[in-house]
PDB file of C-alpha atoms in Angstrom:
ATOM      1  CA  MET A 127      95.491  45.552 142.047  1.00 76.00           C
ATOM      2  CA  GLU A 128      94.055  42.188 143.113  1.00 78.00           C
ATOM      3  CA  ARG A 129      95.504  42.694 146.603  1.00 78.00           C
ATOM      4  CA  TRP A 130      93.938  46.167 146.893  1.00 73.00           C
ATOM      5  CA  VAL A 131      90.499  44.947 145.785  1.00 69.00           C
ATOM      6  CA  SER A 132      90.461  41.773 147.893  1.00 72.00           C
ATOM      7  CA  ASP A 133      91.573  43.395 151.165  1.00 73.00           C
ATOM      8  CA  ALA A 134      89.204  46.174 152.349  1.00 65.00           C
ATOM      9  CA  SER A 135      91.734  47.322 154.934  1.00 70.00           C
ATOM     10  CA  ILE A 136      94.152  48.409 152.211  1.00 78.00           C
ATOM     11  CA  VAL A 137      93.475  51.817 150.730  1.00 79.00           C
ATOM     12  CA  PRO A 138      95.970  52.824 148.023  1.00 81.00           C
ATOM     13  CA  HIS A 139      96.876  56.401 147.215  1.00 78.00           C
ATOM     14  CA  GLN A 140      94.363  58.374 145.154  1.00 77.00           C
ATOM     15  CA  ARG A 141      96.422  58.171 141.957  1.00 77.00           C
ATOM     16  CA  ASN A 142      96.566  54.393 142.240  1.00 83.00           C
ATOM     17  CA  ARG A 143      92.853  54.195 143.045  1.00 80.00           C
ATOM     18  CA  LEU A 144      92.011  56.174 139.924  1.00 80.00           C
ATOM     19  CA  ASP A 145      94.261  53.982 137.782  1.00 84.00           C
ATOM     20  CA  ALA A 146      92.686  50.827 139.217  1.00 83.00           C
ATOM     21  CA  CYS A 147      89.152  52.099 138.561  1.00 80.00           C
ATOM     22  CA  ALA A 148      90.078  53.030 135.002  1.00 82.00           C
ATOM     23  CA  ALA A 149      91.574  49.583 134.393  1.00 85.00           C
ATOM     24  CA  LEU A 150      88.517  47.796 135.817  1.00 83.00           C
ATOM     25  CA  GLY A 151      86.001  50.159 134.252  1.00 78.00           C
ATOM     26  CA  VAL A 152      84.159  50.852 137.516  1.00 78.00           C
ATOM     27  CA  ASP A 153      83.436  53.838 139.742  1.00 72.00           C
ATOM     28  CA  GLU A 154      85.614  54.419 142.810  1.00 74.00           C
ATOM     29  CA  GLN A 155      82.591  54.148 145.091  1.00 66.00           C
ATOM     30  CA  MET A 156      82.118  50.499 144.120  1.00 70.00           C
ATOM     31  CA  ILE A 157      85.573  49.525 145.398  1.00 77.00           C
ATOM     32  CA  TRP A 158      86.318  52.056 148.146  1.00 71.00           C
ATOM     33  CA  PRO A 159      82.930  53.452 149.291  1.00 68.00           C
ATOM     34  CA  ALA A 160      84.271  54.530 152.693  1.00 68.00           C
ATOM     35  CA  VAL A 161      86.879  56.760 151.062  1.00 68.00           C
ATOM     36  CA  VAL A 162      84.259  58.408 148.857  1.00 59.00           C
ATOM     37  CA  ARG A 163      81.889  58.957 151.791  1.00 58.00           C
ATOM     38  CA  SER A 164      84.668  60.558 153.801  1.00 58.00           C
ATOM     39  CA  THR A 165      85.122  63.266 151.151  1.00 60.00           C
ATOM     40  CA  VAL A 166      81.430  63.943 150.453  1.00 59.00           C
ATOM     41  CA  LYS A 167      79.154  65.795 152.856  1.00 62.00           C
ATOM     42  CA  THR A 168      76.267  63.516 153.784  1.00 63.00           C
ATOM     43  CA  GLY A 169      74.839  64.981 157.019  1.00 67.00           C
ATOM     44  CA  HIS A 170      73.764  68.379 158.260  1.00 70.00           C
ATOM     45  CA  ASP A 171      77.052  69.880 157.100  1.00 79.00           C
ATOM     46  CA  ARG A 172      75.730  69.563 153.538  1.00 87.00           C
ATOM     47  CA  GLU A 173      74.161  72.964 154.165  1.00 94.00           C
ATOM     48  CA  VAL A 174      77.564  74.582 154.709  1.00 93.00           C
ATOM     49  CA  PHE A 175      78.296  75.866 151.225  1.00 91.00           C
ATOM     50  CA  ALA A 176      81.375  77.946 152.109  1.00 92.00           C
ATOM     51  CA  VAL A 177      83.252  79.201 155.159  1.00 94.00           C
ATOM     52  CA  TYR A 178      85.298  82.386 155.510  1.00 94.00           C
ATOM     53  CA  PRO A 179      87.686  83.144 158.409  1.00 94.00           C
ATOM     54  CA  TYR A 180      86.691  86.816 158.079  1.00 93.00           C
ATOM     55  CA  ARG A 181      83.474  88.329 156.773  1.00 91.00           C
ATOM     56  CA  SER A 182      85.615  90.659 154.691  1.00 90.00           C
ATOM     57  CA  ALA A 183      87.133  87.606 152.959  1.00 92.00           C
ATOM     58  CA  CYS A 184      83.825  86.838 151.273  1.00 92.00           C
ATOM     59  CA  PRO A 185      83.941  88.263 147.730  1.00 90.00           C
ATOM     60  CA  GLN A 186      81.648  91.238 147.191  1.00 89.00           C
ATOM     61  CA  ASP A 187      80.151  89.593 144.137  1.00 90.00           C
ATOM     62  CA  VAL A 188      78.831  86.767 146.347  1.00 93.00           C
ATOM     63  CA  TRP A 189      76.676  89.297 148.183  1.00 94.00           C
ATOM     64  CA  GLY A 190      75.646  90.882 144.905  1.00 93.00           C
ATOM     65  CA  GLN A 191      74.667  87.555 143.357  1.00 93.00           C
ATOM     66  CA  LEU A 192      72.652  86.513 146.414  1.00 96.00           C
ATOM     67  CA  ILE A 193      70.759  89.805 146.524  1.00 95.00           C
ATOM     68  CA  ALA A 194      70.120  89.776 142.778  1.00 92.00           C
ATOM     69  CA  GLY A 195      69.066  86.126 142.806  1.00 94.00           C
ATOM     70  CA  ALA A 196      66.537  86.384 145.645  1.00 96.00           C
ATOM     71  CA  SER A 197      62.919  86.527 144.487  1.00 96.00           C
ATOM     72  CA  ALA A 198      60.936  86.166 147.726  1.00 97.00           C
ATOM     73  CA  ASP A 199      62.929  87.349 150.730  1.00 97.00           C
ATOM     74  CA  VAL A 200      65.947  89.538 151.411  1.00 98.00           C
ATOM     75  CA  PHE A 201      66.392  89.785 155.176  1.00 98.00           C
ATOM     76  CA  LEU A 202      69.429  91.689 156.456  1.00 98.00           C
ATOM     77  CA  ALA A 203      69.616  91.154 160.204  1.00 98.00           C
ATOM     78  CA  GLY A 204      73.044  92.501 161.016  1.00 97.00           C
ATOM     79  CA  TYR A 205      73.308  94.767 164.032  1.00 97.00           C
ATOM     80  CA  THR A 206      74.266  97.804 161.903  1.00 96.00           C
ATOM     81  CA  ASN A 207      74.100  96.616 158.243  1.00 96.00           C
ATOM     82  CA  TYR A 208      76.456  99.494 157.589  1.00 95.00           C
ATOM     83  CA  PHE A 209      78.840  97.687 155.262  1.00 93.00           C
ATOM     84  CA  VAL A 210      76.090  96.825 152.769  1.00 94.00           C
ATOM     85  CA  TRP A 211      75.888 100.428 151.565  1.00 94.00           C
ATOM     86  CA  LEU A 212      79.653 100.616 151.095  1.00 91.00           C
ATOM     87  CA  GLU A 213      80.295  97.318 149.378  1.00 89.00           C
ATOM     88  CA  GLN A 214      77.305  96.972 147.047  1.00 91.00           C
ATOM     89  CA  PRO A 215      77.135  99.539 144.227  1.00 87.00           C
ATOM     90  CA  ALA A 216      73.681 100.872 143.358  1.00 92.00           C
ATOM     91  CA  ILE A 217      72.162  98.895 146.235  1.00 95.00           C
ATOM     92  CA  LEU A 218      69.289 101.382 146.636  1.00 95.00           C
ATOM     93  CA  GLN A 219      68.267 100.932 143.013  1.00 96.00           C
ATOM     94  CA  THR A 220      68.619  97.170 143.323  1.00 96.00           C
ATOM     95  CA  LEU A 221      66.397  97.024 146.394  1.00 97.00           C
ATOM     96  CA  ARG A 222      63.785  99.256 144.756  1.00 96.00           C
ATOM     97  CA  ARG A 223      63.713  96.942 141.773  1.00 96.00           C
ATOM     98  CA  LYS A 224      63.514  93.805 143.903  1.00 97.00           C
ATOM     99  CA  ALA A 225      60.636  95.248 145.920  1.00 97.00           C
ATOM    100  CA  ALA A 226      58.793  96.217 142.721  1.00 96.00           C
ATOM    101  CA  GLU A 227      59.160  92.598 141.572  1.00 96.00           C
ATOM    102  CA  GLY A 228      57.448  91.379 144.742  1.00 97.00           C
ATOM    103  CA  CYS A 229      60.471  90.519 146.867  1.00 98.00           C
ATOM    104  CA  ARG A 230      60.096  91.288 150.578  1.00 98.00           C
ATOM    105  CA  ILE A 231      62.987  93.455 151.810  1.00 98.00           C
ATOM    106  CA  ARG A 232      63.659  93.608 155.556  1.00 98.00           C
ATOM    107  CA  PHE A 233      66.302  95.287 157.686  1.00 98.00           C
ATOM    108  CA  LEU A 234      66.705  94.443 161.364  1.00 98.00           C
ATOM    109  CA  MET A 235      69.127  96.652 163.301  1.00 98.00           C
ATOM    110  CA  GLY A 236      70.073  97.339 166.856  1.00 97.00           C
ATOM    111  CA  ASP A 237      68.628 100.414 168.521  1.00 97.00           C
ATOM    112  CA  PRO A 238      71.362 103.089 168.348  1.00 97.00           C
ATOM    113  CA  SER A 239      70.364 104.446 171.776  1.00 96.00           C
ATOM    114  CA  SER A 240      70.102 101.083 173.568  1.00 96.00           C
ATOM    115  CA  GLU A 241      72.345  99.936 176.394  1.00 96.00           C
ATOM    116  CA  THR A 242      73.529  97.033 174.247  1.00 96.00           C
ATOM    117  CA  THR A 243      74.807  99.513 171.654  1.00 97.00           C
ATOM    118  CA  VAL A 244      76.540 101.602 174.295  1.00 96.00           C
ATOM    119  CA  GLN A 245      78.253  98.531 175.740  1.00 94.00           C
ATOM    120  CA  ARG A 246      79.328  97.296 172.320  1.00 93.00           C
ATOM    121  CA  GLU A 247      80.857 100.685 171.542  1.00 94.00           C
ATOM    122  CA  ARG A 248      82.971 100.402 174.682  1.00 93.00           C
ATOM    123  CA  VAL A 249      84.140  96.951 173.635  1.00 90.00           C
ATOM    124  CA  GLU A 250      85.009  97.863 170.042  1.00 88.00           C
ATOM    125  CA  ASP A 251      86.503 101.266 170.917  1.00 89.00           C
ATOM    126  CA  VAL A 252      86.713 102.452 167.293  1.00 89.00           C
ATOM    127  CA  ALA A 253      86.182 105.909 165.810  1.00 92.00           C
ATOM    128  CA  LEU A 254      83.240 104.842 163.646  1.00 93.00           C
ATOM    129  CA  THR A 255      80.948 103.837 166.501  1.00 95.00           C
ATOM    130  CA  VAL A 256      78.155 101.270 166.409  1.00 95.00           C
ATOM    131  CA  SER A 257      75.454 103.923 166.821  1.00 97.00           C
ATOM    132  CA  THR A 258      76.959 105.985 163.988  1.00 97.00           C
ATOM    133  CA  ARG A 259      76.976 102.950 161.694  1.00 96.00           C
ATOM    134  CA  ILE A 260      73.323 102.263 162.515  1.00 98.00           C
ATOM    135  CA  ARG A 261      72.357 105.876 161.825  1.00 97.00           C
ATOM    136  CA  ILE A 262      74.096 105.741 158.450  1.00 97.00           C
ATOM    137  CA  THR A 263      71.936 102.730 157.604  1.00 97.00           C
ATOM    138  CA  LEU A 264      68.857 104.656 158.732  1.00 97.00           C
ATOM    139  CA  GLU A 265      69.787 107.538 156.427  1.00 97.00           C
ATOM    140  CA  HIS A 266      69.929 105.177 153.474  1.00 96.00           C
ATOM    141  CA  LEU A 267      66.706 103.434 154.477  1.00 97.00           C
ATOM    142  CA  ALA A 268      64.915 106.794 154.645  1.00 96.00           C
ATOM    143  CA  LYS A 269      65.334 106.923 150.869  1.00 96.00           C
ATOM    144  CA  LEU A 270      63.317 103.696 150.638  1.00 96.00           C
ATOM    145  CA  ALA A 271      60.562 104.700 153.050  1.00 93.00           C
ATOM    146  CA  ASP A 272      58.095 105.212 150.183  1.00 94.00           C
ATOM    147  CA  VAL A 273      58.763 101.767 148.677  1.00 96.00           C
ATOM    148  CA  THR A 274      56.108  99.127 149.313  1.00 95.00           C
ATOM    149  CA  GLY A 275      57.705  95.900 150.470  1.00 95.00           C
ATOM    150  CA  VAL A 276      60.632  97.468 152.332  1.00 97.00           C
ATOM    151  CA  GLU A 277      60.465  97.151 156.121  1.00 97.00           C
ATOM    152  CA  ALA A 278      62.859  98.110 158.894  1.00 98.00           C
ATOM    153  CA  ARG A 279      62.874  97.401 162.622  1.00 98.00           C
ATOM    154  CA  PHE A 280      65.055  97.796 165.684  1.00 98.00           C
ATOM    155  CA  SER A 281      65.479  94.643 167.736  1.00 98.00           C
ATOM    156  CA  ALA A 282      63.704  94.834 171.097  1.00 97.00           C
ATOM    157  CA  PRO A 283      65.824  96.034 174.067  1.00 95.00           C
ATOM    158  CA  GLU A 284      65.734  92.592 175.693  1.00 96.00           C
ATOM    159  CA  ASP A 285      66.973  91.010 172.455  1.00 97.00           C
ATOM    160  CA  GLY A 286      69.949  93.326 172.046  1.00 96.00           C
ATOM    161  CA  PRO A 287      72.556  90.914 173.496  1.00 94.00           C
ATOM    162  CA  ASN A 288      71.313  88.090 171.241  1.00 94.00           C
ATOM    163  CA  HIS A 289      71.289  90.317 168.171  1.00 96.00           C
ATOM    164  CA  VAL A 290      74.676  91.979 168.594  1.00 95.00           C
ATOM    165  CA  GLY A 291      76.411  88.604 168.880  1.00 93.00           C
ATOM    166  CA  LEU A 292      75.032  87.050 165.688  1.00 95.00           C
ATOM    167  CA  SER A 293      74.243  88.492 162.257  1.00 96.00           C
ATOM    168  CA  VAL A 294      72.015  86.596 159.829  1.00 98.00           C
ATOM    169  CA  PHE A 295      71.646  87.723 156.216  1.00 98.00           C
ATOM    170  CA  ARG A 296      69.049  85.704 154.335  1.00 98.00           C
ATOM    171  CA  PHE A 297      68.403  85.538 150.596  1.00 98.00           C
ATOM    172  CA  ASP A 298      65.603  83.039 149.900  1.00 97.00           C
ATOM    173  CA  HIS A 299      67.275  79.666 150.565  1.00 97.00           C
ATOM    174  CA  ASP A 300      70.787  81.038 151.094  1.00 97.00           C
ATOM    175  CA  ALA A 301      72.082  82.716 154.234  1.00 98.00           C
ATOM    176  CA  LEU A 302      75.315  84.355 155.329  1.00 97.00           C
ATOM    177  CA  VAL A 303      75.810  83.987 159.080  1.00 97.00           C
ATOM    178  CA  THR A 304      78.393  85.809 161.192  1.00 95.00           C
ATOM    179  CA  PRO A 305      78.968  84.930 164.869  1.00 94.00           C
ATOM    180  CA  HIS A 306      80.678  88.010 166.278  1.00 89.00           C
ATOM    181  CA  LEU A 307      83.878  87.407 168.185  1.00 86.00           C
ATOM    182  CA  ALA A 308      84.279  89.122 171.520  1.00 79.00           C
ATOM    183  CA  ARG A 309      86.316  92.222 170.745  1.00 75.00           C
ATOM    184  CA  VAL A 310      86.406  92.622 166.983  1.00 78.00           C
ATOM    185  CA  VAL A 311      84.161  94.432 164.528  1.00 79.00           C
ATOM    186  CA  GLY A 312      81.941  92.504 162.154  1.00 76.00           C
ATOM    187  CA  HIS A 313      84.256  92.348 159.142  1.00 80.00           C
ATOM    188  CA  ASP A 314      86.914  90.630 161.284  1.00 88.00           C
ATOM    189  CA  SER A 315      84.548  87.892 162.510  1.00 92.00           C
ATOM    190  CA  PRO A 316      84.139  84.543 160.692  1.00 95.00           C
ATOM    191  CA  MET A 317      81.233  83.842 158.357  1.00 95.00           C
ATOM    192  CA  MET A 318      79.400  80.815 156.983  1.00 96.00           C
ATOM    193  CA  HIS A 319      77.483  80.606 153.722  1.00 96.00           C
ATOM    194  CA  LEU A 320      74.551  78.239 154.268  1.00 96.00           C
ATOM    195  CA  ARG A 321      72.284  76.790 151.590  1.00 95.00           C
ATOM    196  CA  ARG A 322      69.063  75.132 152.749  1.00 95.00           C
ATOM    197  CA  GLN A 323      68.854  71.386 152.061  1.00 92.00           C
ATOM    198  CA  HIS A 324      66.338  69.986 154.557  1.00 90.00           C
ATOM    199  CA  ASP A 325      64.044  70.816 157.469  1.00 93.00           C
ATOM    200  CA  ASP A 326      65.466  71.853 160.845  1.00 93.00           C
ATOM    201  CA  GLY A 327      69.022  72.067 159.539  1.00 93.00           C
ATOM    202  CA  LEU A 328      71.534  74.817 160.141  1.00 95.00           C
ATOM    203  CA  PHE A 329      69.777  77.169 157.740  1.00 97.00           C
ATOM    204  CA  ASP A 330      66.399  76.760 159.445  1.00 97.00           C
ATOM    205  CA  ARG A 331      67.898  77.182 162.922  1.00 97.00           C
ATOM    206  CA  PHE A 332      69.583  80.488 162.095  1.00 97.00           C
ATOM    207  CA  ALA A 333      66.603  81.705 160.046  1.00 98.00           C
ATOM    208  CA  ALA A 334      64.286  81.002 162.999  1.00 98.00           C
ATOM    209  CA  HIS A 335      66.596  82.980 165.281  1.00 97.00           C
ATOM    210  CA  ALA A 336      66.389  86.029 163.005  1.00 98.00           C
ATOM    211  CA  GLU A 337      62.607  85.682 162.615  1.00 98.00           C
ATOM    212  CA  GLU A 338      62.153  85.569 166.377  1.00 98.00           C
ATOM    213  CA  LEU A 339      64.093  88.814 166.769  1.00 98.00           C
ATOM    214  CA  TRP A 340      62.076  90.349 163.945  1.00 98.00           C
ATOM    215  CA  GLU A 341      58.722  89.444 165.512  1.00 98.00           C
ATOM    216  CA  ARG A 342      59.601  91.316 168.708  1.00 97.00           C
ATOM    217  CA  GLY A 343      61.236  94.211 166.866  1.00 98.00           C
ATOM    218  CA  VAL A 344      60.099  97.843 166.818  1.00 96.00           C
ATOM    219  CA  PRO A 345      59.374  99.485 163.423  1.00 95.00           C
ATOM    220  CA  THR A 346      61.703 102.336 162.492  1.00 93.00           C
ATOM    221  CA  PHE A 347      59.297 103.827 159.906  1.00 77.00           C
TER     222      PHE A 347
END
């Protein structure tokens, strides 16, 4: 133990480190601070709360908890937002309740008739086309058209390529971000769960991207 403590270049195995700290009555950071720092997020990656290799790998209850927990802003800026209606039970009732409580609800979608949508349909080449998925979302949103606090827009034609390649779903200070891989549908693309920790971090960068698209968007109702 004396050799470990006196020579900073020697780093014993974790089990031995824990035994040494217990024997000396000190915290591991006092003896091996570099080891502790290497296992704790200290920079901008502190905002990365979780990572999923596929969007579909994120548990449905994570989405439900984020929607239910938001009090100021629910901003769904996926290109179709189609999966939300399938995976979240009673989502219409939930959104009505959130809006009544003062939460701003926004949906940003791609224009189903835009050239970007047409091109993406060629790339994906699946039976349930991009434009069909968008129109299904529009059908659901029509049921919320009378609800104050619910807004929906199409991204502007010039923003289509930027929108279709990146989905941002924001819930107050949490966000789920999906960069879309070249030839796969959204649920097969990776996703990050970000939690805001400081100014101009990952969360703010992606949130600003979605807000910029929203500002140039065209209202759907």
